Amino acid sequence: MSAPAQRRIIFQHIDEPGYSNDLACYVKHGGYAVLKKAVTMKPEAIVDEVKQSGLRGRGGAGFPCGFKWTLLDKKSGKPIYLVVNADESEPGTFKDRYILHQDPHQLIEGIMITCFANNVKQAYIYIRGEFPHGARILEQAIAEARAANFCGPNLLGTSYSCEIYVHRGAGAYICGEETGLIESLEGKRPYPRIKPPYFPAVLGLYQCPTIVNNVETLCHVKYILDVGGDAYAKIGTPNNTGTRILCVSGHVQKPGYYEYEVGQITLGQLLNEVCGGPLPGRKFKAVIPGGSSAKVLKFGETFTLKNKDGTSRTLTVEDLPMDFDTLAACGTMGGSGGVIVMDDSTDMVAALANLNAFYAHESCGQCTPCREGSLWMKKITTRMVHDHARVEDGALLKNVADQIAGRTICAFGEACSWPTQSFIAKFGDEFKAYPETKKTAPPAGALELV
Amino acid sequence: MNLKPATLSKIAEVIPHYPTKRSATLPLLHLVQEDLGFISPEAIEWVAAKLELQPINVYEVVTFYPMFRQKPIGRRHIKVCRTLSCALLGGYKTCAAFEQEFNTSTGIGEISPDGEVTIEFVECLASCGTAPVVMIDDELHEKVDGAKAKALSAEIKRAAAQRR
């Protein structure tokens, strides 16, 4: 079966010749018409449309967006904040970059609809420090939108007012974790908060009710209000609605970003047809399907999943539809949509060492299992690659990883242990054989990974 | 503290964006670093006073976030992405090419002997589809293999020669 066509909703204008990131261009393409419609609606009706749509958050966890909004403590009398997570920091993910740089007004429209629907007092866009141009583009776009009354005081002549401010991060991955992000926005080290009691919907920014949504999610909100929740829910597959931007990187002929209806394209179609298959003379070996934290899949393995009618089906890696639920059932996750591909030239121990170096660098250091565990996993894998490897290293690594997940304040504990756990589970033989492997010279042209 | 008037006016503008002054810590540190090149102990005290905080509140932020630095760097800042997608396509070679061109290493904050650059091997820059990527100051450069690293280095050296 050949790959379905892309369905570009969020990336409709990305890379379109002649499309610029200014207000005039956005309005010419129908921009802010949905916001004009939104302010004539009852806020609860907007929330209902989003709930109806089945939209799940695009940042990584896939939490239902409309439901997240209904958790907001609206009775506290405290102001409500919206924090836009534009910290895009999960390795393998690079979708928000293009929205922020090329189509910022799409995001601003989504933000203002969300603010109006939830009676938000103030919105902050937390953008990663490595996007200095993106921050300037956003500030310019906000100023333009404000001058045209698309945000700021008395939005479109209503009695509702809300400002948007851009807040730059400074290079810390943990700021992508929503409570770490909130701490950072408060001017502190981004140590994630313990939940309960600090659920952002109740005790978020400045201990007030707060929505934290991803950039792509807010763009979907705009589209949902445009077409209606029911129509949106028909896109994709049940419980995995809408489109998803899949970011493909690593060992494929045509890496890049592709937008598809959720679950309509399989991993095999994406990699072999859309991305042109492996590099010349190579075969696919492994793929991380949802950002670097997602558990790795090994080409050749199969998954037996239960159908609703009680029967079961067996799928290869190539057969897997790119949706939230199937990937979760296979023990990994759709996460942030970042697909990292490794071919048969890849030394899996070195690849894991690369990821472990990342997690050791990015652990915030608050919880001992994560701070120490991520560092030891890095030390062990780096030693295996650069010094000497022991037959028992795989078991040792698994032992360390198994003692992190579930014992930390935030999900970084899982994020840093899943790569090690899955690499050992799927490629354990390579780890066992590594002392022998190291005795022979690496193949010509082998790249250093750590 | 010798901050430019433009920096001071941006600082005055950004503080009221937040209901608490402390929230302006990161924005102020960015502005001070852009102006002075790094964040000195004096700057930490100045920011703390400006935001009615203790210097430790600012210092702990400076030491946590990788982008804040307490020492000057070279005239240009080269950041090479180290993380997996870039490494799979030669990120380590790219970094080595820059190091060779400027006769320096990626040791924390090291300045090349000619004073032109500081090279840093950083974590994911979120442009994995165009790996390997490099940021030179605020500019992103895509698909930077060894040859492109040499060409970018030559540009920096040319600009340096013109200035001298």
PDB file of C-alpha atoms in Angstrom, chain B residues 8-145:
ATOM      1  CA  LEU B   8      18.616  50.218  30.410  1.00  0.00           C
ATOM      2  CA  SER B   9      15.468  51.191  28.566  1.00  0.00           C
ATOM      3  CA  LYS B  10      14.809  47.552  27.584  1.00  0.00           C
ATOM      4  CA  ILE B  11      15.289  46.571  31.226  1.00  0.00           C
ATOM      5  CA  ALA B  12      12.790  49.206  32.335  1.00  0.00           C
ATOM      6  CA  GLU B  13      10.349  47.946  29.725  1.00  0.00           C
ATOM      7  CA  VAL B  14      10.568  44.248  30.591  1.00  0.00           C
ATOM      8  CA  ILE B  15      10.199  44.350  34.399  1.00  0.00           C
ATOM      9  CA  PRO B  16       6.500  45.363  34.384  1.00  0.00           C
ATOM     10  CA  HIS B  17       5.684  42.415  32.113  1.00  0.00           C
ATOM     11  CA  TYR B  18       5.480  40.309  35.262  1.00  0.00           C
ATOM     12  CA  PRO B  19       3.493  40.584  38.489  1.00  0.00           C
ATOM     13  CA  THR B  20       6.639  39.772  40.493  1.00  0.00           C
ATOM     14  CA  LYS B  21      10.002  41.393  39.833  1.00  0.00           C
ATOM     15  CA  ARG B  22      11.842  38.118  40.311  1.00  0.00           C
ATOM     16  CA  SER B  23      10.317  36.810  37.057  1.00  0.00           C
ATOM     17  CA  ALA B  24      12.444  39.305  35.161  1.00  0.00           C
ATOM     18  CA  THR B  25      15.656  37.555  36.243  1.00  0.00           C
ATOM     19  CA  LEU B  26      16.243  35.649  33.000  1.00  0.00           C
ATOM     20  CA  PRO B  27      15.323  38.566  30.716  1.00  0.00           C
ATOM     21  CA  LEU B  28      17.634  40.895  32.642  1.00  0.00           C
ATOM     22  CA  LEU B  29      20.506  38.442  32.561  1.00  0.00           C
ATOM     23  CA  HIS B  30      20.069  38.040  28.799  1.00  0.00           C
ATOM     24  CA  LEU B  31      20.111  41.807  28.321  1.00  0.00           C
ATOM     25  CA  VAL B  32      23.143  42.312  30.557  1.00  0.00           C
ATOM     26  CA  GLN B  33      25.054  39.504  28.852  1.00  0.00           C
ATOM     27  CA  GLU B  34      24.204  40.827  25.383  1.00  0.00           C
ATOM     28  CA  ASP B  35      25.500  44.234  26.422  1.00  0.00           C
ATOM     29  CA  LEU B  36      28.620  43.283  28.396  1.00  0.00           C
ATOM     30  CA  GLY B  37      29.493  39.907  26.849  1.00  0.00           C
ATOM     31  CA  PHE B  38      29.299  38.003  30.116  1.00  0.00           C
ATOM     32  CA  ILE B  39      27.827  38.225  33.609  1.00  0.00           C
ATOM     33  CA  SER B  40      30.269  39.519  36.197  1.00  0.00           C
ATOM     34  CA  PRO B  41      29.868  39.340  39.993  1.00  0.00           C
ATOM     35  CA  GLU B  42      29.116  43.062  39.834  1.00  0.00           C
ATOM     36  CA  ALA B  43      26.375  42.404  37.279  1.00  0.00           C
ATOM     37  CA  ILE B  44      24.844  39.739  39.521  1.00  0.00           C
ATOM     38  CA  GLU B  45      24.678  42.239  42.387  1.00  0.00           C
ATOM     39  CA  TRP B  46      23.279  44.902  40.114  1.00  0.00           C
ATOM     40  CA  VAL B  47      20.506  42.630  38.792  1.00  0.00           C
ATOM     41  CA  ALA B  48      19.702  41.475  42.334  1.00  0.00           C
ATOM     42  CA  ALA B  49      19.370  45.064  43.557  1.00  0.00           C
ATOM     43  CA  LYS B  50      17.286  46.006  40.533  1.00  0.00           C
ATOM     44  CA  LEU B  51      14.844  43.151  41.226  1.00  0.00           C
ATOM     45  CA  GLU B  52      14.942  43.464  45.030  1.00  0.00           C
ATOM     46  CA  LEU B  53      16.495  40.010  45.428  1.00  0.00           C
ATOM     47  CA  GLN B  54      19.499  38.602  47.237  1.00  0.00           C
ATOM     48  CA  PRO B  55      22.551  38.139  44.987  1.00  0.00           C
ATOM     49  CA  ILE B  56      22.390  34.371  45.633  1.00  0.00           C
ATOM     50  CA  ASN B  57      18.952  34.273  43.949  1.00  0.00           C
ATOM     51  CA  VAL B  58      20.530  35.598  40.765  1.00  0.00           C
ATOM     52  CA  TYR B  59      23.789  33.675  41.118  1.00  0.00           C
ATOM     53  CA  GLU B  60      21.996  30.328  41.345  1.00  0.00           C
ATOM     54  CA  VAL B  61      20.216  31.118  38.087  1.00  0.00           C
ATOM     55  CA  VAL B  62      23.433  32.145  36.335  1.00  0.00           C
ATOM     56  CA  THR B  63      25.160  28.917  37.362  1.00  0.00           C
ATOM     57  CA  PHE B  64      22.264  26.670  36.312  1.00  0.00           C
ATOM     58  CA  TYR B  65      21.468  27.756  32.766  1.00  0.00           C
ATOM     59  CA  PRO B  66      24.040  26.772  30.126  1.00  0.00           C
ATOM     60  CA  MET B  67      23.622  29.973  28.112  1.00  0.00           C
ATOM     61  CA  PHE B  68      24.748  32.298  30.899  1.00  0.00           C
ATOM     62  CA  ARG B  69      28.503  32.705  31.274  1.00  0.00           C
ATOM     63  CA  GLN B  70      30.665  34.323  33.905  1.00  0.00           C
ATOM     64  CA  LYS B  71      33.725  34.869  31.739  1.00  0.00           C
ATOM     65  CA  PRO B  72      34.286  36.668  28.440  1.00  0.00           C
ATOM     66  CA  ILE B  73      34.347  34.566  25.268  1.00  0.00           C
ATOM     67  CA  GLY B  74      35.854  35.058  21.817  1.00  0.00           C
ATOM     68  CA  ARG B  75      34.505  37.663  19.430  1.00  0.00           C
ATOM     69  CA  ARG B  76      32.299  35.067  17.757  1.00  0.00           C
ATOM     70  CA  HIS B  77      30.496  32.221  19.499  1.00  0.00           C
ATOM     71  CA  ILE B  78      30.358  28.940  17.574  1.00  0.00           C
ATOM     72  CA  LYS B  79      27.947  26.371  18.953  1.00  0.00           C
ATOM     73  CA  VAL B  80      28.063  22.945  17.329  1.00  0.00           C
ATOM     74  CA  CYS B  81      25.209  20.563  18.067  1.00  0.00           C
ATOM     75  CA  ARG B  82      26.387  17.359  19.747  1.00  0.00           C
ATOM     76  CA  THR B  83      23.175  15.378  20.193  1.00  0.00           C
ATOM     77  CA  LEU B  84      22.197  12.164  18.394  1.00  0.00           C
ATOM     78  CA  SER B  85      20.651  13.274  15.089  1.00  0.00           C
ATOM     79  CA  CYS B  86      23.572  15.582  14.365  1.00  0.00           C
ATOM     80  CA  ALA B  87      26.151  13.045  15.590  1.00  0.00           C
ATOM     81  CA  LEU B  88      24.673  10.364  13.298  1.00  0.00           C
ATOM     82  CA  LEU B  89      25.506  12.614  10.350  1.00  0.00           C
ATOM     83  CA  GLY B  90      28.942  13.761  11.450  1.00  0.00           C
ATOM     84  CA  GLY B  91      28.490  16.392  14.172  1.00  0.00           C
ATOM     85  CA  TYR B  92      31.705  15.314  15.895  1.00  0.00           C
ATOM     86  CA  LYS B  93      33.652  15.762  12.648  1.00  0.00           C
ATOM     87  CA  THR B  94      32.132  19.214  12.218  1.00  0.00           C
ATOM     88  CA  CYS B  95      33.194  20.188  15.715  1.00  0.00           C
ATOM     89  CA  ALA B  96      36.708  18.848  15.140  1.00  0.00           C
ATOM     90  CA  ALA B  97      36.951  20.845  11.897  1.00  0.00           C
ATOM     91  CA  PHE B  98      36.171  24.108  13.711  1.00  0.00           C
ATOM     92  CA  GLU B  99      38.602  23.254  16.498  1.00  0.00           C
ATOM     93  CA  GLN B 100      41.343  22.606  13.969  1.00  0.00           C
ATOM     94  CA  GLU B 101      40.638  25.809  12.030  1.00  0.00           C
ATOM     95  CA  PHE B 102      40.955  27.957  15.124  1.00  0.00           C
ATOM     96  CA  ASN B 103      43.513  25.883  16.970  1.00  0.00           C
ATOM     97  CA  THR B 104      41.375  25.590  20.060  1.00  0.00           C
ATOM     98  CA  SER B 105      39.290  23.007  21.898  1.00  0.00           C
ATOM     99  CA  THR B 106      35.738  22.981  23.175  1.00  0.00           C
ATOM    100  CA  GLY B 107      36.862  23.208  26.787  1.00  0.00           C
ATOM    101  CA  ILE B 108      34.397  25.309  28.736  1.00  0.00           C
ATOM    102  CA  GLY B 109      34.750  28.914  27.693  1.00  0.00           C
ATOM    103  CA  GLU B 110      38.118  28.542  25.959  1.00  0.00           C
ATOM    104  CA  ILE B 111      38.978  31.406  23.627  1.00  0.00           C
ATOM    105  CA  SER B 112      40.978  30.682  20.457  1.00  0.00           C
ATOM    106  CA  PRO B 113      44.566  32.032  20.517  1.00  0.00           C
ATOM    107  CA  ASP B 114      43.639  34.769  18.013  1.00  0.00           C
ATOM    108  CA  GLY B 115      40.778  35.858  20.288  1.00  0.00           C
ATOM    109  CA  GLU B 116      38.278  35.407  17.468  1.00  0.00           C
ATOM    110  CA  VAL B 117      36.120  32.515  18.603  1.00  0.00           C
ATOM    111  CA  THR B 118      34.891  30.358  21.431  1.00  0.00           C
ATOM    112  CA  ILE B 119      33.694  26.967  20.263  1.00  0.00           C
ATOM    113  CA  GLU B 120      31.165  25.091  22.289  1.00  0.00           C
ATOM    114  CA  PHE B 121      29.752  21.597  21.747  1.00  0.00           C
ATOM    115  CA  VAL B 122      26.143  22.093  22.817  1.00  0.00           C
ATOM    116  CA  GLU B 123      23.071  19.898  23.211  1.00  0.00           C
ATOM    117  CA  CYS B 124      20.231  19.730  20.680  1.00  0.00           C
ATOM    118  CA  LEU B 125      19.563  22.942  18.717  1.00  0.00           C
ATOM    119  CA  ALA B 126      16.192  21.668  17.420  1.00  0.00           C
ATOM    120  CA  SER B 127      16.997  21.504  13.745  1.00  0.00           C
ATOM    121  CA  CYS B 128      17.613  17.760  13.515  1.00  0.00           C
ATOM    122  CA  GLY B 129      16.249  17.481   9.968  1.00  0.00           C
ATOM    123  CA  THR B 130      19.116  19.555   8.584  1.00  0.00           C
ATOM    124  CA  ALA B 131      21.899  17.924  10.608  1.00  0.00           C
ATOM    125  CA  PRO B 132      24.632  18.617  11.428  1.00  0.00           C
ATOM    126  CA  VAL B 133      23.796  22.134  12.566  1.00  0.00           C
ATOM    127  CA  VAL B 134      25.864  24.961  13.996  1.00  0.00           C
ATOM    128  CA  MET B 135      24.926  28.342  15.436  1.00  0.00           C
ATOM    129  CA  ILE B 136      27.371  31.172  14.970  1.00  0.00           C
ATOM    130  CA  ASP B 137      26.218  33.921  17.314  1.00  0.00           C
ATOM    131  CA  ASP B 138      22.490  34.201  16.486  1.00  0.00           C
ATOM    132  CA  GLU B 139      22.670  32.584  13.037  1.00  0.00           C
ATOM    133  CA  LEU B 140      21.786  28.952  12.392  1.00  0.00           C
ATOM    134  CA  HIS B 141      23.814  27.115   9.748  1.00  0.00           C
ATOM    135  CA  GLU B 142      22.453  23.854   8.379  1.00  0.00           C
ATOM    136  CA  LYS B 143      24.084  20.711   6.979  1.00  0.00           C
ATOM    137  CA  VAL B 144      27.509  21.827   8.125  1.00  0.00           C
ATOM    138  CA  ASP B 145      29.954  19.105   7.106  1.00  0.00           C
TER     139      ASP B 145
END
